[in-house]
Amino acid sequence: MAREKWASKIGFMLAAMGSAVGLGNIWRFSYVAGENGGGAFLILYLIFVLLIGIPVLLAEFSIGRQGQGDVVGAYQNLAPKKPWFVAGFMGITSAFLILGFYSVVAGWSLYYLWNYINGTFWSLPEGGYEATFGSLISNNYTPLFWHALFMVFTILVVLTGVKKGIEKANKIFMPALAIMLIGLALFSVTLDGAEKGLTFLFKPDWSILNDPTVYLAALGQAFFSLSLGMGSMMTYGSYLSKDESLPSATVGIGIMDSVFAIVAGVAIFPAVYAFGISPSSGPSLVFITLPGIFSEMPVGNIVGLVFFLLLSIAALSSAISILEVPVAYFLRKFNWSRGFASAFTGSIMFVIGIIVSLGMGMWAGVTPIGDKNIMDSISFVASDLLLPLGGLVIALFVGWYWTKEQAFEATDMHSNAIRNIWLGMVKYVAPIFIIIIFLQSAGVLGW
Ligand code: PHE
Ligand code: NA
């Protein structure tokens, strides 16, 4: 069977942007920034995006396009009989873990959407949004229904190939989400107490850098948000033809993704302070602040409805890029049909999600890693460890396994003036940073 191809560079760009922009920019960015002190975290995160994220993203795209394969196959095609492909299995593992919890959170977004459609959230629910959200996620059944619904949507998109439809739709929905977030940010800064939120987000309190866990959190967030290190971007790159140029697309995606996160932060942190919510509330942060903002706004009901619709669509276009990683592998390896591969893979992820969801309810006391609950533990292993590890392999492969000429050729940096700087980032800066952060997090350096 011939491998699929994007119809055009625009198709590729829209799919890659759709993958990047999602719950990571709004839900995950704000809670991780909130837990890690705000301003200093933001700067660290942006440094990692620039020094590691964007250069390695270009490397990941180019391995996929040059290797013409799924996350395992691309390495095998480029380096037959060498162990590089093991990183592909790591990527497949991350995909199962990440979509497992991603779908649960996207399910919460669908639940909110439904409550704006049926009017329940038009007035402050009894006990406020914080209590409402708390009882939603700790319920043993309701979130599973919405998680299942989201997973079914994701499977349907991946198996029917309406992916192309989602990409085209993103041409409208993504700018709409951007405009909406900017509008929310502008409104949010007028709330009482907004300055405190802006200070939190933009005035670095450097003392947080003494906390050794901040570095890994910022690195993991940079990788998660850029969809980097897992194989989503490698797989998407493999559907791109040789005559399209990669560097500008990569930089565009990196910048846009970060702008989404910053604007989301400006929308959320003023409200966090205005409503007296703790910035370190964790994964519940946006789900308790956003409805609060909508309730203060003119026509907030409609704004809330549209917002959660757009957020759910953004989550869907990210989720399909995660599901695509194992599906592309299974298609080739076992000759499964796309339909069976999608349904089978999605079902296993659904089961992982059930465990995650119950980890907020009847298994709330289960803490597999340190004091982290099931979702935090899975997110830590997959997003903070496996993704940067996958990125490390990508950087080493392009920086050290490939010759300089191969690397420039594969990334379309034939005559680009900054190509040596890029190669230096991929060859030295990214691997050294990632290794130091890992060692330091393991306490080896004893910082
Ligand atoms: N980048 C996506 C987001 O920000 C999530 C994602 C992670 C997608 C890893 C693909 C791979 O929501
Ligand atoms: Na993102």
Short mmCIF file of C-alpha atoms and ligand atoms in Angstrom, two decimals:
data_model
loop_
_atom_site.label_atom_id
_atom_site.label_comp_id
_atom_site.label_asym_id
_atom_site.label_seq_id
_atom_site.Cartn_x
_atom_site.Cartn_y
_atom_site.Cartn_z
CA MET A 1 0.00 0.00 0.00
CA ALA A 2 1.37 3.39 -0.96
CA ARG A 3 2.02 5.73 1.96
CA GLU A 4 -0.28 8.69 2.27
CA LYS A 5 0.80 12.19 1.29
CA TRP A 6 -0.34 15.66 2.22
CA ALA A 7 -1.95 17.34 -0.75
CA SER A 8 0.13 20.46 -0.18
CA LYS A 9 2.43 22.19 2.24
CA ILE A 10 -0.59 23.99 3.64
CA GLY A 11 -2.16 20.64 4.51
CA PHE A 12 0.97 19.69 6.41
CA MET A 13 1.19 23.04 8.18
CA LEU A 14 -2.43 22.91 9.28
CA ALA A 15 -2.08 19.36 10.56
CA ALA A 16 1.14 20.13 12.44
CA MET A 17 -0.30 23.30 13.94
CA GLY A 18 -3.45 21.39 14.83
CA SER A 19 -1.27 18.88 16.63
CA ALA A 20 0.69 21.52 18.50
CA VAL A 21 -2.15 23.76 19.63
CA GLY A 22 -4.37 22.00 22.10
CA LEU A 23 -5.04 21.43 25.77
CA GLY A 24 -1.30 21.77 26.31
CA ASN A 25 -1.36 25.51 25.63
CA ILE A 26 -4.34 26.37 27.76
CA TRP A 27 -4.99 23.70 30.37
CA ARG A 28 -1.50 22.25 30.89
CA PHE A 29 0.55 25.42 30.41
CA SER A 30 -1.44 27.41 32.93
CA TYR A 31 -1.48 24.79 35.66
CA VAL A 32 2.19 23.89 35.27
CA ALA A 33 3.17 27.57 35.22
CA GLY A 34 0.93 28.09 38.25
CA GLU A 35 2.54 25.27 40.18
CA ASN A 36 6.04 26.46 39.31
CA GLY A 37 5.93 30.06 40.36
CA GLY A 38 4.86 31.82 37.14
CA GLY A 39 7.31 34.32 35.64
CA ALA A 40 10.60 32.52 36.06
CA PHE A 41 8.99 29.33 34.77
CA LEU A 42 7.67 31.17 31.71
CA ILE A 43 11.16 32.43 30.86
CA LEU A 44 12.72 29.03 31.36
CA TYR A 45 10.00 27.47 29.19
CA LEU A 46 10.57 29.99 26.39
CA ILE A 47 14.33 29.45 26.53
CA PHE A 48 13.80 25.72 26.17
CA VAL A 49 11.40 26.24 23.25
CA LEU A 50 13.99 28.37 21.44
CA LEU A 51 17.17 26.48 22.25
CA ILE A 52 15.87 22.93 22.23
CA GLY A 53 12.26 22.75 21.04
CA ILE A 54 12.40 24.47 17.67
CA PRO A 55 15.77 23.03 16.55
CA VAL A 56 14.77 19.50 17.57
CA LEU A 57 11.33 19.89 15.97
CA LEU A 58 13.07 20.54 12.66
CA ALA A 59 15.16 17.42 13.25
CA GLU A 60 12.05 15.33 14.03
CA PHE A 61 10.21 16.46 10.89
CA SER A 62 13.23 15.70 8.77
CA ILE A 63 13.77 12.17 10.14
CA GLY A 64 10.15 11.41 9.27
CA ARG A 65 10.35 12.83 5.78
CA GLN A 66 13.74 11.36 5.00
CA GLY A 67 12.90 7.97 6.53
CA GLN A 68 9.43 7.75 4.95
CA GLY A 69 8.04 5.68 7.77
CA ASP A 70 6.21 5.52 11.06
CA VAL A 71 8.11 6.27 14.26
CA VAL A 72 9.81 2.85 14.29
CA GLY A 73 10.05 2.38 10.53
CA ALA A 74 11.62 5.77 9.80
CA TYR A 75 14.60 4.93 12.03
CA GLN A 76 14.83 1.43 10.57
CA ASN A 77 14.83 2.77 7.02
CA LEU A 78 17.53 5.31 7.80
CA ALA A 79 19.69 3.13 10.04
CA PRO A 80 19.01 -0.52 9.25
CA LYS A 81 20.08 -2.97 11.94
CA LYS A 82 21.03 -0.19 14.32
CA PRO A 83 19.28 0.27 17.67
CA TRP A 84 17.90 3.77 16.98
CA PHE A 85 14.40 2.38 16.29
CA VAL A 86 14.06 1.51 19.98
CA ALA A 87 13.21 5.20 20.42
CA GLY A 88 10.21 4.51 18.20
CA PHE A 89 8.79 2.04 20.71
CA MET A 90 9.32 4.62 23.40
CA GLY A 91 7.25 7.03 21.30
CA ILE A 92 4.49 4.46 20.87
CA THR A 93 4.45 3.91 24.64
CA SER A 94 4.18 7.65 25.26
CA ALA A 95 1.31 7.87 22.79
CA PHE A 96 -0.73 5.31 24.76
CA LEU A 97 -0.02 7.05 28.05
CA ILE A 98 -0.55 10.59 26.81
CA LEU A 99 -3.77 10.03 24.88
CA GLY A 100 -5.01 8.02 27.87
CA PHE A 101 -5.12 11.13 30.07
CA TYR A 102 -5.52 13.68 27.26
CA SER A 103 -8.85 12.15 26.34
CA VAL A 104 -10.06 12.34 29.94
CA VAL A 105 -9.29 16.06 30.09
CA ALA A 106 -10.82 16.63 26.65
CA GLY A 107 -13.86 14.82 28.05
CA TRP A 108 -14.09 17.45 30.80
CA SER A 109 -14.07 20.09 28.08
CA LEU A 110 -16.93 18.32 26.28
CA TYR A 111 -18.84 18.14 29.55
CA TYR A 112 -18.43 21.91 29.98
CA LEU A 113 -19.52 22.47 26.41
CA TRP A 114 -22.66 20.43 27.08
CA ASN A 115 -23.40 22.43 30.22
CA TYR A 116 -23.17 25.67 28.24
CA ILE A 117 -25.44 24.21 25.59
CA ASN A 118 -28.11 23.03 28.02
CA GLY A 119 -27.88 26.13 30.18
CA THR A 120 -26.68 24.55 33.44
CA PHE A 121 -23.58 26.77 33.54
CA TRP A 122 -25.41 29.97 32.62
CA SER A 123 -25.83 30.72 36.26
CA LEU A 124 -23.40 29.91 39.02
CA PRO A 125 -24.02 26.31 40.00
CA GLU A 126 -24.65 25.60 43.66
CA GLY A 127 -21.35 25.66 45.55
CA GLY A 128 -19.58 27.49 42.69
CA TYR A 129 -17.53 26.18 39.79
CA GLU A 130 -14.76 24.83 42.00
CA ALA A 131 -17.11 22.49 43.82
CA THR A 132 -18.92 21.59 40.59
CA PHE A 133 -15.68 20.65 38.91
CA GLY A 134 -14.51 18.72 41.95
CA SER A 135 -17.64 16.64 42.00
CA LEU A 136 -17.45 16.03 38.25
CA ILE A 137 -13.94 14.62 38.24
CA SER A 138 -14.38 12.60 41.41
CA ASN A 139 -17.53 10.98 40.07
CA ASN A 140 -16.82 7.42 39.02
CA TYR A 141 -19.08 7.42 35.94
CA THR A 142 -19.87 10.81 34.38
CA PRO A 143 -16.32 11.67 33.22
CA LEU A 144 -16.03 8.21 31.64
CA PHE A 145 -18.97 8.91 29.38
CA TRP A 146 -17.37 12.13 28.07
CA HIS A 147 -13.96 10.48 27.84
CA ALA A 148 -15.52 7.68 25.77
CA LEU A 149 -17.28 10.18 23.54
CA PHE A 150 -14.06 12.07 22.87
CA MET A 151 -12.17 8.86 22.14
CA VAL A 152 -14.88 7.78 19.69
CA PHE A 153 -14.56 11.12 17.85
CA THR A 154 -10.79 10.68 17.72
CA ILE A 155 -11.02 7.13 16.40
CA LEU A 156 -13.61 8.13 13.80
CA VAL A 157 -11.42 10.93 12.48
CA VAL A 158 -8.34 8.70 12.27
CA LEU A 159 -10.14 5.77 10.68
CA THR A 160 -12.27 7.55 8.12
CA GLY A 161 -9.61 9.89 6.87
CA VAL A 162 -11.83 12.90 7.55
CA LYS A 163 -8.54 14.17 8.93
CA LYS A 164 -8.34 16.29 5.83
CA GLY A 165 -11.67 17.78 6.85
CA ILE A 166 -10.36 18.55 10.33
CA GLU A 167 -7.32 20.22 8.83
CA LYS A 168 -9.44 22.44 6.62
CA ALA A 169 -11.72 23.18 9.54
CA ASN A 170 -8.68 24.26 11.53
CA LYS A 171 -8.15 27.02 9.02
CA ILE A 172 -11.22 28.63 10.57
CA PHE A 173 -11.22 27.25 14.10
CA MET A 174 -7.64 28.03 15.01
CA PRO A 175 -7.82 31.73 14.21
CA ALA A 176 -11.18 31.74 15.98
CA LEU A 177 -9.61 30.25 19.10
CA ALA A 178 -6.79 32.81 18.88
CA ILE A 179 -9.22 35.73 18.62
CA MET A 180 -11.30 34.34 21.43
CA LEU A 181 -8.28 33.95 23.72
CA ILE A 182 -7.12 37.48 22.95
CA GLY A 183 -10.61 38.74 23.74
CA LEU A 184 -10.65 36.82 27.02
CA ALA A 185 -7.21 38.14 27.90
CA LEU A 186 -8.31 41.72 27.27
CA PHE A 187 -11.36 41.21 29.43
CA SER A 188 -9.46 39.38 32.12
CA VAL A 189 -6.98 42.22 32.67
CA THR A 190 -9.87 44.52 33.58
CA LEU A 191 -10.91 42.32 36.51
CA ASP A 192 -10.28 43.51 40.04
CA GLY A 193 -6.92 42.21 41.14
CA ALA A 194 -5.74 41.51 37.59
CA GLU A 195 -2.35 43.13 38.24
CA LYS A 196 -1.44 40.44 40.70
CA GLY A 197 -2.00 37.85 38.02
CA LEU A 198 0.09 39.73 35.48
CA THR A 199 2.85 40.20 38.04
CA PHE A 200 2.75 36.49 38.76
CA LEU A 201 3.06 35.60 35.08
CA PHE A 202 5.53 38.24 33.92
CA LYS A 203 7.62 39.31 36.90
CA PRO A 204 10.07 36.50 37.50
CA ASP A 205 10.71 35.48 41.05
CA TRP A 206 14.08 33.88 40.43
CA SER A 207 14.15 32.11 43.77
CA ILE A 208 11.97 29.39 42.20
CA LEU A 209 15.05 28.36 40.21
CA ASN A 210 16.48 26.94 43.42
CA ASP A 211 13.78 24.32 43.24
CA PRO A 212 15.30 21.47 41.24
CA THR A 213 11.97 20.24 39.89
CA VAL A 214 11.26 23.43 37.92
CA TYR A 215 13.70 22.64 35.11
CA LEU A 216 12.23 19.28 34.20
CA ALA A 217 8.72 20.72 34.44
CA ALA A 218 9.61 23.49 31.96
CA LEU A 219 11.38 21.07 29.63
CA GLY A 220 8.49 18.61 29.69
CA GLN A 221 6.00 21.41 29.05
CA ALA A 222 8.03 22.64 26.05
CA PHE A 223 8.07 19.14 24.55
CA PHE A 224 4.43 18.41 25.31
CA SER A 225 3.23 21.68 23.87
CA LEU A 226 5.26 21.32 20.67
CA SER A 227 4.07 17.68 20.27
CA LEU A 228 7.76 16.90 20.28
CA GLY A 229 9.76 13.75 20.97
CA MET A 230 6.99 11.20 20.55
CA GLY A 231 6.74 10.70 16.82
CA SER A 232 3.60 12.70 15.99
CA MET A 233 5.64 15.24 14.11
CA MET A 234 7.86 12.51 12.64
CA THR A 235 4.81 10.69 11.29
CA TYR A 236 3.33 13.91 9.93
CA GLY A 237 6.71 14.74 8.36
CA SER A 238 6.71 11.35 6.65
CA TYR A 239 3.57 12.32 4.72
CA LEU A 240 5.31 15.43 3.38
CA SER A 241 6.97 15.41 -0.02
CA LYS A 242 10.57 16.31 -0.65
CA ASP A 243 9.93 19.53 -2.50
CA GLU A 244 8.44 21.42 0.43
CA SER A 245 10.77 23.45 2.62
CA LEU A 246 10.79 22.73 6.36
CA PRO A 247 12.65 25.43 8.34
CA SER A 248 10.16 28.27 8.02
CA ALA A 249 7.26 25.93 8.79
CA THR A 250 9.03 24.74 11.93
CA VAL A 251 9.78 28.21 13.24
CA GLY A 252 6.21 29.29 12.49
CA ILE A 253 4.75 26.39 14.44
CA GLY A 254 7.08 26.97 17.40
CA ILE A 255 6.31 30.66 17.67
CA MET A 256 2.60 30.27 17.21
CA ASP A 257 2.37 27.55 19.83
CA SER A 258 4.18 29.70 22.39
CA VAL A 259 2.05 32.75 21.64
CA PHE A 260 -1.08 30.68 22.28
CA ALA A 261 0.30 29.65 25.67
CA ILE A 262 1.25 33.20 26.69
CA VAL A 263 -2.11 34.65 25.68
CA ALA A 264 -3.86 31.84 27.54
CA GLY A 265 -1.78 32.78 30.58
CA VAL A 266 -2.86 36.42 30.31
CA ALA A 267 -6.47 35.29 30.18
CA ILE A 268 -6.20 32.94 33.13
CA PHE A 269 -3.85 34.37 35.78
CA PRO A 270 -5.63 37.70 36.33
CA ALA A 271 -8.81 35.69 36.90
CA VAL A 272 -7.00 33.33 39.26
CA TYR A 273 -6.23 36.29 41.53
CA ALA A 274 -9.50 38.12 40.94
CA PHE A 275 -11.45 35.06 42.09
CA GLY A 276 -9.10 34.20 44.93
CA ILE A 277 -8.08 30.84 43.50
CA SER A 278 -4.65 29.40 44.25
CA PRO A 279 -2.37 29.46 41.18
CA SER A 280 -1.10 26.06 42.24
CA SER A 281 -4.53 24.43 42.06
CA GLY A 282 -3.15 21.97 39.51
CA PRO A 283 -5.12 20.44 36.63
CA SER A 284 -8.38 21.99 37.79
CA LEU A 285 -7.08 25.55 37.29
CA VAL A 286 -8.64 26.50 33.94
CA PHE A 287 -11.80 24.56 34.63
CA ILE A 288 -12.54 26.69 37.67
CA THR A 289 -11.27 30.07 36.44
CA LEU A 290 -12.70 30.15 32.91
CA PRO A 291 -16.37 29.71 33.82
CA GLY A 292 -15.81 32.41 36.43
CA ILE A 293 -14.61 34.79 33.71
CA PHE A 294 -17.57 33.91 31.48
CA SER A 295 -20.01 34.57 34.29
CA GLU A 296 -18.68 38.13 34.67
CA MET A 297 -18.80 38.89 30.94
CA PRO A 298 -21.59 40.26 28.83
CA VAL A 299 -23.08 37.36 26.82
CA GLY A 300 -20.73 35.11 28.76
CA ASN A 301 -22.97 32.09 28.18
CA ILE A 302 -22.41 32.24 24.47
CA VAL A 303 -18.73 33.02 24.90
CA GLY A 304 -18.41 29.99 27.17
CA LEU A 305 -20.22 27.76 24.72
CA VAL A 306 -18.05 28.85 21.79
CA PHE A 307 -14.89 28.68 23.87
CA PHE A 308 -15.39 25.08 24.98
CA LEU A 309 -16.41 24.12 21.45
CA LEU A 310 -13.14 25.54 20.09
CA LEU A 311 -11.10 24.02 22.91
CA SER A 312 -12.63 20.62 22.22
CA ILE A 313 -11.85 20.90 18.52
CA ALA A 314 -8.27 21.98 19.28
CA ALA A 315 -7.97 18.95 21.56
CA LEU A 316 -9.34 16.71 18.81
CA SER A 317 -6.79 17.84 16.25
CA SER A 318 -4.02 17.11 18.78
CA ALA A 319 -5.52 13.77 19.77
CA ILE A 320 -5.60 12.50 16.19
CA SER A 321 -1.88 13.22 15.87
CA ILE A 322 -1.24 11.13 18.99
CA LEU A 323 -3.41 8.22 17.86
CA GLU A 324 -1.74 8.32 14.45
CA VAL A 325 1.65 7.34 15.96
CA PRO A 326 0.77 3.74 16.95
CA VAL A 327 -1.80 3.40 14.16
CA ALA A 328 0.80 4.16 11.47
CA TYR A 329 3.09 1.57 13.04
CA PHE A 330 0.42 -1.15 13.34
CA LEU A 331 -0.77 -0.55 9.76
CA ARG A 332 2.64 -1.33 8.38
CA LYS A 333 3.77 -3.92 10.88
CA PHE A 334 0.70 -6.13 11.10
CA ASN A 335 -0.99 -5.14 7.88
CA TRP A 336 -4.12 -4.19 9.81
CA SER A 337 -6.77 -2.07 8.19
CA ARG A 338 -6.80 1.57 9.26
CA GLY A 339 -10.23 0.98 10.78
CA PHE A 340 -9.16 -1.91 12.95
CA ALA A 341 -5.86 -0.32 13.96
CA SER A 342 -7.61 2.90 15.05
CA ALA A 343 -10.38 1.16 16.97
CA PHE A 344 -8.03 -1.30 18.66
CA THR A 345 -5.47 1.33 19.67
CA GLY A 346 -8.10 3.83 20.75
CA SER A 347 -9.79 1.18 22.92
CA ILE A 348 -6.61 0.43 24.83
CA MET A 349 -6.08 4.14 25.36
CA PHE A 350 -9.66 4.38 26.56
CA VAL A 351 -8.94 1.78 29.23
CA ILE A 352 -5.83 3.69 30.34
CA GLY A 353 -8.06 6.76 30.58
CA ILE A 354 -10.53 4.90 32.81
CA ILE A 355 -7.72 4.25 35.26
CA VAL A 356 -6.68 7.92 35.09
CA SER A 357 -10.23 9.11 35.64
CA LEU A 358 -10.85 6.80 38.59
CA GLY A 359 -7.59 8.16 39.99
CA MET A 360 -9.52 11.39 40.63
CA GLY A 361 -12.35 9.52 42.29
CA MET A 362 -12.33 6.23 44.12
CA TRP A 363 -8.59 5.77 43.58
CA ALA A 364 -7.69 9.31 44.60
CA GLY A 365 -5.42 7.94 47.32
CA VAL A 366 -3.33 5.93 44.85
CA THR A 367 0.01 7.67 44.33
CA PRO A 368 2.31 5.62 42.10
CA ILE A 369 5.15 8.19 42.09
CA GLY A 370 5.90 10.26 45.18
CA ASP A 371 2.75 12.12 46.16
CA LYS A 372 1.49 12.26 42.55
CA ASN A 373 -1.91 10.80 41.78
CA ILE A 374 -2.41 8.50 38.80
CA MET A 375 -2.77 11.26 36.20
CA ASP A 376 0.17 13.27 37.52
CA SER A 377 2.30 10.14 37.63
CA ILE A 378 1.49 9.16 34.05
CA SER A 379 1.94 12.72 32.86
CA PHE A 380 5.31 12.88 34.62
CA VAL A 381 6.62 9.65 33.10
CA ALA A 382 5.30 10.31 29.60
CA SER A 383 5.59 14.09 29.20
CA ASP A 384 8.52 14.96 31.42
CA LEU A 385 10.68 11.85 30.94
CA LEU A 386 9.78 9.98 27.73
CA LEU A 387 9.26 13.01 25.48
CA PRO A 388 12.60 14.69 26.30
CA LEU A 389 14.28 11.28 26.06
CA GLY A 390 12.74 10.82 22.60
CA GLY A 391 13.97 14.32 21.75
CA LEU A 392 17.46 13.44 22.94
CA VAL A 393 17.55 10.47 20.56
CA ILE A 394 16.30 12.64 17.69
CA ALA A 395 19.01 15.23 18.39
CA LEU A 396 21.74 12.60 18.64
CA PHE A 397 20.56 10.91 15.46
CA VAL A 398 20.53 14.06 13.37
CA GLY A 399 23.55 15.64 15.05
CA TRP A 400 25.85 12.64 15.31
CA TYR A 401 24.61 9.71 13.22
CA TRP A 402 23.99 11.80 10.13
CA THR A 403 26.84 13.63 8.53
CA LYS A 404 26.66 17.39 8.40
CA GLU A 405 25.74 17.19 4.70
CA GLN A 406 22.97 14.64 5.33
CA ALA A 407 21.53 16.79 8.10
CA PHE A 408 21.54 19.96 5.98
CA GLU A 409 20.09 18.11 3.02
CA ALA A 410 17.28 16.48 5.03
CA THR A 411 16.25 19.77 6.65
CA ASP A 412 16.46 21.90 3.49
CA MET A 413 19.19 24.01 5.02
CA HIS A 414 21.28 23.93 1.85
CA SER A 415 22.26 27.54 1.78
CA ASN A 416 20.72 28.87 4.90
CA ALA A 417 23.06 31.21 6.75
CA ILE A 418 22.02 29.99 10.16
CA ARG A 419 22.39 26.30 9.41
CA ASN A 420 25.58 25.95 11.42
CA ILE A 421 23.92 27.54 14.43
CA TRP A 422 21.01 25.11 14.06
CA LEU A 423 23.36 22.15 13.83
CA GLY A 424 25.23 23.31 16.91
CA MET A 425 21.95 23.43 18.83
CA VAL A 426 20.98 19.93 17.76
CA LYS A 427 24.42 18.43 18.15
CA TYR A 428 25.52 20.01 21.43
CA VAL A 429 23.10 22.39 23.11
CA ALA A 430 19.96 20.22 23.11
CA PRO A 431 21.64 16.95 24.20
CA ILE A 432 23.72 18.64 26.88
CA PHE A 433 20.75 20.56 28.30
CA ILE A 434 18.52 17.50 28.30
CA ILE A 435 21.15 15.31 29.96
CA ILE A 436 22.01 17.91 32.59
CA ILE A 437 18.34 18.43 33.42
CA PHE A 438 17.81 14.69 33.74
CA LEU A 439 20.84 14.24 35.97
CA GLN A 440 19.97 17.23 38.04
CA SER A 441 16.40 15.98 38.47
CA ALA A 442 17.71 12.63 39.54
CA GLY A 443 19.59 14.47 42.24
CA VAL A 444 22.93 13.31 40.85
CA LEU A 445 24.34 16.79 40.79
CA GLY A 446 22.84 17.51 44.15
CA TRP A 447 21.66 21.05 43.35
N1 PHE B 1 0.86 19.49 21.68
C1 PHE B 1 -0.42 19.04 22.11
C2 PHE B 1 -1.03 20.11 23.00
O1 PHE B 1 -0.42 21.09 23.31
C3 PHE B 1 -0.37 17.71 22.83
C4 PHE B 1 0.46 16.65 22.17
C5 PHE B 1 1.53 16.08 22.85
C6 PHE B 1 0.20 16.25 20.85
C7 PHE B 1 2.35 15.14 22.24
C8 PHE B 1 1.01 15.30 20.24
C9 PHE B 1 2.08 14.75 20.93
O2 PHE B 1 -2.13 19.99 23.43
NA NA B 2 0.71 22.98 22.38
#
